[in-house]
Every structure is written in structure tokens, then in C-alpha cells.
Amino acid sequence: MKLKDFNMTKEELVETAEKYMNETFKRYDFIADQTKDMDIIDEDGGKYLDFLGGIAVNSVGGCNEKVIEAIYSQAKDMIHASNYFYTVPQTMLAKLICETIGMDKIQFQNSGAEANEAMIKMARKYGNDISGGKRYKIVTAFNSFHGRTLATLSATGQPGSAIHKGFEPLVDGFKYAEFNNLQSFEEACTDDVIAIMVEPVQGEGGVYPASQEFMSGLRELCDKKGMLLLLDEVQTGWGRTGKIMAYMNYGIKPDAVTMAKAMGGGMPIAAMCASNEAMKALSAGSHGTTFGGNPVCCAASYAAINEILDKKLAENAEEMGSYFMAELRKLPRVTEVRGLGLLVGVVFDDDIAMDVKHHAFDNRLLMSVVKPNVIRMVPPLILTKEDCDKAVSIIRDSIK
């Protein structure tokens, strides 16, 4: 759909959106008309270098040709059926994912929040099943972000924030401990706790990678106390951190892991993978989804994941991430650059992140602000040194 199809101006479209849509996002002042590789293209054909990446979604680039072909081919045959039937795209995608990341079972969902919700449900039911209802609590980290549903916002360790405010009472069964502090988690894991749930890199929380000691310690703690280790990889999964899944950077394996964003090539799809032991809790009738594992989305995901694997985009993320972060550290007013692979956070010496973002937008670079002094960048994994250099130059000018 184009503006010309409705004989509208940009201003008229914005007025229409504001009249009919409940706005919970602060939008950029342009119409995203097309995406192509590293760029978002506006209604006038202007190109913006996209280091927002559809919020870590467009990992194989905007409108990747293999993904488009997969969508078109599948849509001609079947757009939707039902999970009462076997479908080839869903089955073959399940095989590809489980064999690639070494997990036993998969449960498809529509979004990251839903995948986390499914993982929470699975852990709680598993705990209740093995303990007669005595173990159901989950420990998450302060400063975490797990989604916007009632359960996932309750799991999000940001008490008093806008994420929690007004939605009380929160869902019972969650406790918070300090990220990267193993002792804090050990103290929180009382006899009624069945699982620990963390992000390998806290993205929305300010781009804080977990330490090796912390991740290894959580795995050992869960093994010792008969708990499940749950990893939220909605943002970090599928190449973003320099490995196919972020947990592979730490040499550990979780009992369950969620994924979304990058896995669909731009289409809405998510999943929760788990061991046979953990997944047995979700028996027939205990969980379900109408659109999860949709044939078109699965076909797109199959193509996108194969692009990530065939083009070695995880390796590219590791290489370009190291180069990009090194160049960012040379900029004035930058006190720290945090991240893993191409999940990058730039920390300034004052609360200037929003100003830098707006100046960068004026120079056609797209980024997001996660804290008043922190910019987060999650560009497509097809990133080149030329793209990095261009972004660094724009950010330098924006800081000045």
C-alpha cells in the first residue's frame, strides 16, 4: 500500500493515524515506505541507515530476497490452516531450530512476550507437578525486560517503572535478584522457587551483558537445587551476539530458551524451546495458540534462519561488533560502550542520548534510546565496515 493508492498526503496520513490509533509509541516524523538491506526508505525515496533494525528484527536485511520468495511461494498454497493439522513449513522449521541449537522440543508462538509467557507457564506447571504445588516461583533480575503481558511485565524486574505502574496487583510468583550477582540469586532461591529466568544481555535495561561467572554459576545453582534455567533470548537469539544463540558464548545450555525478533525475517513469529524433561509439563490442553506456527511465518523463518547460517551472519556480527564498538569508544563524551556482537549500547557522560538520537535522525541514521544517557543499536547482521564508519561519523557530528 502506498500513499498514492489513497490519494493522501503525508500530513493527512499522520492526522488519520492520530485520530484512529491509540499511540503508545513516540514515532519518528516520517513514513516508512520501504525497507531494503541496511536502509529504511521514506515516502519521498529518502534513505535512512537503519541501526534500529526493526528493533532487532531485520537481521537478514530489509526485504531479504530469500524471505520474500518463501512468503510468496507459501502464500500461494496456504496462508493459514490450524494447529489441528500437520504442515510442512512448521514441521521442517521445528526440525531446523531444534537440531541447530541442540534442544529437544519447540512450542511456536506469535511474539516474544507470548514465548516468555509460555516458558513461565511451563516452568510453573513443571514445579507444581513435581512438588504438589509447593514450588512455583521464578527468580528474575532487576533491570530486566520480559514483555508486556501481565505475567511477563510482572517478571520484568523494574518495580515502580511505567511498565508496572497502574497494572497492580502484579501476578504472584516472581522474585527479583541483582543481575550479574550470583550471591543475590542464591539468596533469592528459597525452597518455593522452581526456576531462574534471565536475559544473557539486558537490552532494554541498558545493554548489560552477563558475565561468564554469573551464567556458569546460574547453571550450577539450578543443577544443585533441581531448578530450571530459563533464558530469554527474544532479542539476543539467532546471531545477534556473535553466536547462533547468546548462551553459546558462555558454554552452557539452558533447560528452556525463548526466541522471536530475528527468527522471522520480518514476519511475526516466536518460539520456546526446552528439554524433554521440562516440556513434558505442557501436555495436551495445557497450552495452545491459534496463529503460532502459521505456515507463511514458518516459511519465512525457515528462509531467514538458513540465511543466517549460510551467510555466517553470527560470525559477521562478532567481527563487525568488535570493530564498531572499538570505533565508538573513540568518540567524545562517550564514557562506556557495552555489548555483545551487534547488540551495542553507547553510554554518554550526561543525559544527552535523546538529543544525539534526534540529530542523528536529521542526518538519516536511526537508533533507539533505552536510558537518558544510553543509546542502543541493533543493526541488521549484514552490516559492513563502511556502514559502521558512516554511523560513527554521524554520531560524532550529532554529539558535537
XYZ file of C-alpha atoms in Angstrom:
400
model
C 0.000 0.000 0.000
C 1.258 3.450 -0.944
C 0.091 6.995 -0.185
C -0.893 7.427 -3.828
C -3.264 4.457 -3.558
C -5.375 6.535 -1.157
C -4.717 9.942 -2.730
C -3.357 11.209 0.594
C -0.556 13.495 1.684
C 1.874 12.595 4.467
C 0.169 15.125 6.744
C -3.249 13.601 6.072
C -1.944 10.112 6.871
C -0.456 11.330 10.162
C -3.744 13.026 11.064
C -5.630 9.824 10.273
C -3.263 7.745 12.396
C -3.593 10.126 15.336
C -7.375 10.141 15.022
C -7.899 6.388 14.990
C -4.848 4.787 16.591
C -4.088 4.696 20.286
C -0.481 5.846 20.326
C 1.816 4.140 22.824
C 4.930 4.794 20.715
C 6.801 8.044 20.092
C 7.037 7.881 16.326
C 9.658 9.321 14.009
C 8.378 12.090 11.764
C 8.390 10.161 8.515
C 6.521 7.364 6.783
C 8.417 4.102 6.463
C 7.547 3.184 2.890
C 10.116 0.504 2.067
C 12.993 -1.436 3.596
C 15.996 -2.710 1.658
C 19.085 -4.315 3.167
C 20.502 -1.723 5.629
C 18.050 1.058 4.795
C 14.552 2.250 5.588
C 13.165 4.369 2.756
C 10.624 7.133 3.343
C 7.659 8.239 1.211
C 9.895 10.547 -0.842
C 12.578 7.945 -1.527
C 14.962 9.228 1.166
C 17.183 6.534 2.690
C 17.886 6.156 6.416
C 20.682 3.922 7.660
C 18.847 1.542 9.969
C 20.710 0.809 13.193
C 17.335 0.249 14.864
C 16.793 -2.825 12.697
C 13.061 -3.016 13.295
C 14.052 -3.363 16.984
C 16.445 -6.251 16.272
C 14.067 -7.915 13.800
C 15.561 -7.253 10.355
C 18.710 -9.280 10.956
C 18.989 -10.605 7.400
C 18.306 -7.128 5.992
C 15.117 -5.412 4.941
C 13.110 -7.348 2.343
C 15.614 -10.180 2.044
C 15.034 -11.882 -1.306
C 15.030 -15.444 0.059
C 12.475 -14.477 2.695
C 10.261 -12.755 0.110
C 10.390 -15.817 -2.146
C 9.433 -18.080 0.757
C 6.490 -15.879 1.750
C 5.197 -15.624 -1.812
C 5.562 -19.336 -2.522
C 3.827 -20.414 0.700
C 1.043 -17.795 0.448
C 0.051 -19.169 -2.943
C -0.575 -22.590 -1.421
C -1.869 -21.895 2.069
C -1.869 -18.817 4.281
C -3.411 -20.420 7.351
C -4.701 -23.808 8.414
C -4.826 -24.747 12.082
C -2.627 -26.453 14.614
C -5.017 -29.379 14.413
C -3.187 -30.292 11.199
C 0.417 -31.109 10.351
C 2.020 -28.614 7.973
C 5.335 -28.904 6.159
C 6.663 -25.384 6.989
C 6.006 -25.784 10.715
C 7.456 -29.285 10.953
C 10.598 -28.541 8.951
C 11.205 -25.293 10.860
C 10.872 -27.174 14.164
C 13.483 -29.687 12.985
C 15.847 -26.952 11.770
C 15.679 -24.963 15.019
C 15.939 -27.866 17.455
C 18.829 -29.505 15.610
C 20.689 -26.203 15.135
C 20.594 -25.144 18.789
C 20.576 -28.599 20.384
C 17.171 -28.502 22.070
C 14.583 -31.293 22.229
C 11.173 -29.692 21.746
C 9.675 -26.449 20.452
C 6.435 -24.556 21.061
C 5.641 -21.899 18.445
C 4.118 -18.549 19.449
C 3.428 -15.166 17.818
C 5.644 -12.771 19.768
C 8.468 -12.618 22.277
C 6.134 -11.828 25.150
C 3.975 -14.844 24.296
C 7.038 -17.079 24.082
C 8.119 -15.879 27.536
C 4.570 -16.388 28.799
C 4.679 -19.975 27.526
C 8.031 -20.539 29.238
C 6.707 -19.132 32.516
C 3.627 -21.362 32.291
C 5.741 -24.403 31.540
C 8.080 -23.742 34.478
C 5.237 -23.105 36.904
C 3.359 -26.238 35.871
C 6.546 -28.286 35.983
C 7.210 -27.063 39.510
C 3.670 -27.708 40.675
C 3.686 -31.170 39.096
C 6.865 -32.303 40.842
C 6.192 -30.665 44.203
C 2.450 -30.933 44.697
C 2.044 -27.179 44.378
C 4.896 -26.159 46.704
C 7.357 -24.893 44.058
C 6.092 -22.352 41.572
C 8.106 -19.147 41.988
C 10.577 -17.790 39.431
C 13.533 -15.501 40.177
C 14.291 -12.842 37.554
C 16.759 -9.955 37.515
C 16.368 -6.338 38.459
C 16.526 -4.127 35.357
C 15.244 -6.957 33.173
C 12.563 -6.781 30.498
C 10.457 -9.797 29.541
C 7.342 -8.369 27.865
C 4.073 -6.507 28.269
C 1.558 -9.220 29.150
C 0.533 -9.315 32.810
C 2.786 -12.268 33.600
C 5.792 -11.029 31.633
C 5.577 -7.472 32.973
C 5.386 -8.997 36.446
C 8.528 -10.983 35.601
C 10.188 -7.754 34.481
C 12.353 -6.558 37.366
C 11.614 -2.852 37.193
C 9.477 -2.047 40.286
C 7.909 1.401 40.197
C 8.517 1.858 36.473
C 5.932 2.740 33.826
C 5.969 -0.934 32.866
C 4.445 -1.831 36.266
C 2.645 1.335 37.275
C -1.140 1.110 37.125
C -1.236 -2.631 36.438
C -1.141 -3.717 40.059
C -1.672 -6.144 41.602
C 1.070 -7.907 39.680
C 0.970 -11.631 39.037
C 2.167 -13.533 42.075
C 5.150 -15.863 41.875
C 8.101 -13.672 40.894
C 11.122 -12.569 42.907
C 13.939 -10.268 41.797
C 17.686 -10.511 42.324
C 20.628 -8.414 41.190
C 21.879 -9.134 37.668
C 25.473 -10.430 37.485
C 25.398 -11.056 41.246
C 25.375 -14.795 41.864
C 25.066 -14.442 45.629
C 21.921 -12.324 45.216
C 20.332 -15.094 43.148
C 21.438 -17.795 45.591
C 19.764 -15.904 48.452
C 16.549 -15.454 46.433
C 16.264 -19.147 45.562
C 14.254 -20.365 48.530
C 12.520 -23.753 48.672
C 9.447 -22.456 46.805
C 11.473 -21.426 43.712
C 11.397 -23.678 40.642
C 13.276 -21.583 38.077
C 15.638 -18.708 37.295
C 14.836 -16.587 34.243
C 17.342 -14.097 32.806
C 18.436 -12.382 29.587
C 22.040 -13.136 28.549
C 22.245 -9.444 27.679
C 19.848 -6.964 29.275
C 18.812 -4.983 26.203
C 16.006 -2.681 27.294
C 17.705 -2.366 30.668
C 20.696 -0.531 29.176
C 22.709 -3.200 27.286
C 24.402 -5.134 30.089
C 25.971 -8.484 29.095
C 26.019 -11.257 31.671
C 29.451 -12.271 32.948
C 30.853 -15.757 32.397
C 30.989 -16.338 36.152
C 27.330 -15.359 36.523
C 25.997 -17.574 33.723
C 28.089 -20.594 34.727
C 27.079 -20.036 38.345
C 23.366 -19.927 37.494
C 23.664 -23.232 35.635
C 25.412 -24.837 38.612
C 22.896 -23.352 41.062
C 19.928 -24.696 39.086
C 21.503 -28.151 38.835
C 22.230 -28.167 42.568
C 18.704 -27.143 43.621
C 16.690 -29.005 40.980
C 15.554 -25.786 39.288
C 15.093 -24.876 35.630
C 17.374 -22.339 33.959
C 15.232 -20.244 31.597
C 16.859 -17.847 29.123
C 15.006 -15.014 27.425
C 16.711 -14.715 24.024
C 13.926 -12.805 22.297
C 16.423 -10.069 21.427
C 19.742 -11.933 21.583
C 18.873 -15.073 19.625
C 19.876 -16.050 16.089
C 23.253 -14.438 15.564
C 22.843 -11.105 17.299
C 25.612 -11.645 19.873
C 28.150 -13.372 17.625
C 26.848 -16.896 18.239
C 23.666 -18.541 16.962
C 22.226 -18.223 20.473
C 23.754 -15.991 23.123
C 24.070 -18.810 25.666
C 26.631 -20.405 23.343
C 29.024 -17.562 24.208
C 29.100 -18.936 27.756
C 29.452 -22.658 27.066
C 26.256 -23.534 28.945
C 22.883 -24.972 27.965
C 19.552 -23.826 29.445
C 16.568 -26.008 30.223
C 14.443 -23.677 28.099
C 15.043 -20.685 25.849
C 12.766 -18.242 24.061
C 13.314 -16.540 20.711
C 11.487 -14.150 18.383
C 12.567 -10.978 16.517
C 15.404 -12.157 14.221
C 13.960 -15.600 13.538
C 11.172 -14.433 11.210
C 12.991 -12.239 8.718
C 10.410 -9.566 9.489
C 7.366 -11.801 9.932
C 5.738 -12.197 13.372
C 6.841 -15.495 14.855
C 8.336 -16.659 18.138
C 9.090 -19.890 19.920
C 10.043 -21.507 23.191
C 12.427 -24.463 23.077
C 13.023 -26.784 26.006
C 14.370 -30.129 27.116
C 12.097 -33.161 27.004
C 12.015 -33.168 30.806
C 10.809 -29.572 31.102
C 8.450 -29.590 28.122
C 6.525 -32.622 29.365
C 4.691 -30.223 31.700
C 2.803 -28.740 28.749
C 0.600 -31.677 27.883
C -2.474 -31.632 25.624
C -4.897 -28.900 26.628
C -2.490 -27.081 28.951
C -1.358 -24.560 26.339
C -2.329 -23.531 22.825
C -2.252 -20.897 20.099
C -4.317 -20.117 17.017
C -1.696 -18.374 14.909
C 1.530 -19.677 16.472
C 3.414 -21.602 13.794
C 1.458 -20.012 10.949
C 2.568 -21.565 7.602
C 3.636 -18.287 5.967
C 5.537 -17.139 9.053
C 7.219 -20.539 9.358
C 8.246 -20.487 5.692
C 9.708 -17.002 6.185
C 11.512 -18.127 9.336
C 12.936 -21.194 7.611
C 14.378 -18.940 4.910
C 15.676 -16.327 7.372
C 17.399 -18.854 9.630
C 19.048 -20.508 6.643
C 20.275 -17.079 5.505
C 21.792 -16.525 8.967
C 23.503 -19.922 8.798
C 24.557 -19.926 5.132
C 25.936 -16.378 5.145
C 27.607 -16.849 8.552
C 25.897 -13.756 9.907
C 26.646 -14.672 13.518
C 30.352 -14.611 12.666
C 29.868 -11.285 10.891
C 28.114 -9.919 13.990
C 31.091 -10.887 16.128
C 33.611 -9.304 13.742
C 31.645 -6.137 12.977
C 30.589 -5.752 16.596
C 34.206 -5.695 17.771
C 35.156 -3.168 15.091
C 32.099 -0.968 15.647
C 32.466 -0.834 19.426
C 36.169 -0.006 19.140
C 35.371 2.949 16.859
C 32.553 4.160 19.126
C 34.917 4.242 22.119
C 36.946 6.941 20.326
C 34.037 9.393 20.300
C 33.879 12.438 22.607
C 31.547 12.329 25.629
C 31.327 8.526 25.432
C 32.186 7.019 28.813
C 31.492 3.374 28.011
C 30.492 1.117 25.137
C 28.784 -2.099 26.264
C 27.505 -5.038 24.313
C 27.982 -8.409 22.709
C 28.223 -8.816 18.947
C 25.859 -6.346 17.312
C 23.813 -5.582 20.409
C 25.572 -2.334 21.260
C 24.998 0.280 23.967
C 26.728 3.678 23.947
C 26.888 5.421 27.334
C 27.330 9.216 27.456
C 28.665 11.439 30.236
C 25.275 13.131 30.614
C 21.605 12.655 29.663
C 22.119 13.608 26.005
C 21.050 10.332 24.366
C 17.719 11.693 23.098
C 19.363 14.792 21.618
C 22.010 12.665 19.899
C 19.282 10.391 18.542
C 17.330 13.327 17.045
C 20.418 14.912 15.499
C 21.361 11.536 14.027
C 17.865 11.187 12.595
C 18.264 14.560 10.876
C 21.373 13.043 9.269
C 19.497 9.870 8.314
C 20.704 7.427 10.966
C 18.129 5.531 13.049
C 18.838 4.436 16.641
C 16.912 3.965 19.883
C 17.294 5.357 23.398
C 16.963 2.909 26.318
C 18.160 5.207 29.119
C 18.560 9.012 29.227
C 22.301 8.536 28.749
C 22.320 5.309 26.708
C 21.728 4.682 23.003
C 21.140 1.128 21.830
C 21.928 -0.069 18.310
C 20.833 -3.404 16.816
C 21.541 -3.140 13.062
C 20.958 -5.922 10.529
C 23.641 -8.593 10.768
C 24.662 -7.956 7.138
C 26.480 -4.849 8.435
C 29.784 -3.834 6.770
C 32.736 -1.706 7.937
C 31.528 1.012 5.567
C 28.161 1.057 7.355
C 29.917 1.214 10.732
C 32.141 4.096 9.640
C 29.161 6.033 8.305
C 27.225 5.553 11.548
C 30.202 6.557 13.708
C 30.679 9.704 11.617
C 27.031 10.706 12.018
C 27.093 10.027 15.763
C 30.276 12.093 16.131
C 28.628 15.031 14.315
C 25.497 14.600 16.431
C 27.493 14.734 19.667
C 29.208 17.918 18.540
